[in-house]
mmCIF file of C-alpha atoms in Angstrom:
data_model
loop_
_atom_site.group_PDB
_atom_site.id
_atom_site.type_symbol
_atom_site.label_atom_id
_atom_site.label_comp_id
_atom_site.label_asym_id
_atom_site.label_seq_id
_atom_site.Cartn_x
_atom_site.Cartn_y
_atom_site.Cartn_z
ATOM 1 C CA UNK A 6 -32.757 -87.935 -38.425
ATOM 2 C CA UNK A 7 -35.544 -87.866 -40.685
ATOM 3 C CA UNK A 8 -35.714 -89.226 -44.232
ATOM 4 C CA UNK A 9 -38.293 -87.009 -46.404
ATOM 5 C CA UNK A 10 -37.895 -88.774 -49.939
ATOM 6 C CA UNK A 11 -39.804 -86.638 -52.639
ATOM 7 C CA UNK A 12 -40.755 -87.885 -55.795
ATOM 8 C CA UNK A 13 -40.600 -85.896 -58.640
ATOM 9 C CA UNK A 14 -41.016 -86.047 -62.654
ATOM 10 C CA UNK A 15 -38.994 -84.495 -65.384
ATOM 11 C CA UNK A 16 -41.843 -84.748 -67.897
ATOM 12 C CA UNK A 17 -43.323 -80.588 -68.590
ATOM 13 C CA UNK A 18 -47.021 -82.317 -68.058
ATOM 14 C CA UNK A 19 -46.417 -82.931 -64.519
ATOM 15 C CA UNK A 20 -44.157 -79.624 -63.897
ATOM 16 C CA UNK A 21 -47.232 -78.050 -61.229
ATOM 17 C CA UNK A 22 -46.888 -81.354 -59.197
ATOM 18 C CA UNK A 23 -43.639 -81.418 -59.074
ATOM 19 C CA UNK A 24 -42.985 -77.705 -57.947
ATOM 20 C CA UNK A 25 -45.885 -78.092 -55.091
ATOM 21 C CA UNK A 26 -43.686 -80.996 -54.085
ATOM 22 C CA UNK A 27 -40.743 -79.564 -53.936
ATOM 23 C CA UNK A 28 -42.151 -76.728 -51.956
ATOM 24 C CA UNK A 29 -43.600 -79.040 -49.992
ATOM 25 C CA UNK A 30 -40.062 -80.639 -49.292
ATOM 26 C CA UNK A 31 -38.837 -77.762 -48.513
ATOM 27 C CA UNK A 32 -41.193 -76.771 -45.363
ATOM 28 C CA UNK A 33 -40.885 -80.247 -44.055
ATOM 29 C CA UNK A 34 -37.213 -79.856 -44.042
ATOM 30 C CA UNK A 35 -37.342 -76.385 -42.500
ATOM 31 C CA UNK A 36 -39.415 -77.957 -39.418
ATOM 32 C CA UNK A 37 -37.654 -78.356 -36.116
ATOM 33 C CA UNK A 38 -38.975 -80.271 -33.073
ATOM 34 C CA UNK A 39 -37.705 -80.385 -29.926
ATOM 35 C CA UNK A 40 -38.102 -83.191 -27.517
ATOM 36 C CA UNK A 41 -39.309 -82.274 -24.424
ATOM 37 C CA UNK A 42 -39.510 -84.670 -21.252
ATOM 38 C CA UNK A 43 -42.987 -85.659 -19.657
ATOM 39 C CA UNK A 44 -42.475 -84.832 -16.570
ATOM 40 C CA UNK A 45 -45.057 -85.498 -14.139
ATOM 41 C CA UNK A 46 -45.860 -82.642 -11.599
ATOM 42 C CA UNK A 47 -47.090 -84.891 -9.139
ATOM 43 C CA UNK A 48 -44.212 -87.702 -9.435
ATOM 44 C CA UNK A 49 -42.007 -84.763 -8.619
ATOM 45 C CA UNK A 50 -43.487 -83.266 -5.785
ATOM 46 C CA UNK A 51 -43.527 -87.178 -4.273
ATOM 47 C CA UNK A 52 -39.685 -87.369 -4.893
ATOM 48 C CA UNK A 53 -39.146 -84.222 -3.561
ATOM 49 C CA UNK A 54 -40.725 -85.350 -0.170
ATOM 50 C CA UNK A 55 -39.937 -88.491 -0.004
ATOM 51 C CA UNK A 56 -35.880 -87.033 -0.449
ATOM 52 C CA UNK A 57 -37.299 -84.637 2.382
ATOM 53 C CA UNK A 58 -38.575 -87.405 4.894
ATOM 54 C CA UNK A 59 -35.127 -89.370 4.209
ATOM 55 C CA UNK A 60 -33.085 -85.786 5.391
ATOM 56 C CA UNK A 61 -34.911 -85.290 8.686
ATOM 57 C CA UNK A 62 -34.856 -89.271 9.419
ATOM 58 C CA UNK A 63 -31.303 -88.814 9.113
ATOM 59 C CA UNK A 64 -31.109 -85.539 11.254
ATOM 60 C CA UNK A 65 -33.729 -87.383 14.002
ATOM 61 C CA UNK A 66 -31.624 -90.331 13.880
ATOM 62 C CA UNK A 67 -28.626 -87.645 14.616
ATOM 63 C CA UNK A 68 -30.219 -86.196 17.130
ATOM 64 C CA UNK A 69 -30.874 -89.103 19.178
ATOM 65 C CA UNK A 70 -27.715 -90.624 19.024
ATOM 66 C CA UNK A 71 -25.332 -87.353 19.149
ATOM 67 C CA UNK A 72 -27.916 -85.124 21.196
ATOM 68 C CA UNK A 73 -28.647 -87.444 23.757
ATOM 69 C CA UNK A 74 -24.752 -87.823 24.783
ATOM 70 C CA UNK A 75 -24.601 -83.885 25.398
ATOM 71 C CA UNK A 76 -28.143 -83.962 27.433
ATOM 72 C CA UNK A 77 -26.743 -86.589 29.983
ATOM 73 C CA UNK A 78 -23.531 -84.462 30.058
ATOM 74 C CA UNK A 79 -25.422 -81.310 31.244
ATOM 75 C CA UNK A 80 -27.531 -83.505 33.446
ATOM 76 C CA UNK A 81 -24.176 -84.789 34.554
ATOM 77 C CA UNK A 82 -22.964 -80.974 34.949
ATOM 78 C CA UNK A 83 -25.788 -80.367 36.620
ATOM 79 C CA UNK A 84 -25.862 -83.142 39.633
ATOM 80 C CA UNK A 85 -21.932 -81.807 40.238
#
């Protein structure tokens, strides 16, 4: 939150000053922000590939280890 501290006067000399700062208040008040993240096009592209290199390591890694099993299997098949 945001403190908006307005000073006013209660003397009839200063009555224009006061109502221009009471307007015043009053739009500050009605203003609304909304945060918004930087988010850096670039820094997500690079997460988004890196995340994609680490997936098809895994499935290589996969491959080697499960895929290999079943290629000396049909070699296997094969020879018999």
């Amino acid at each position: 939150q945001t403190l908006f501290l307005a000073c006013v006067s209660p003397s009839d000399t200063n009555a224009s000053e006061t109502l221009s700062t009471l307007q015043y208040a009053n739009r500050a008040r009605n203003i609304r922000n909304a945060p918004t993240r930087n988010v850096d096009a670039a820094a997500v592209e690079l997460r988004r590939l890196r995340t994609l290199t680490n997936l098809l390591r895994c499935e290589l890694i996969k491959q080697r280890f499960d895929g290999g099993e079943e290629e000396e299997v049909e070699r296997a098949e094969k020879d018999i």
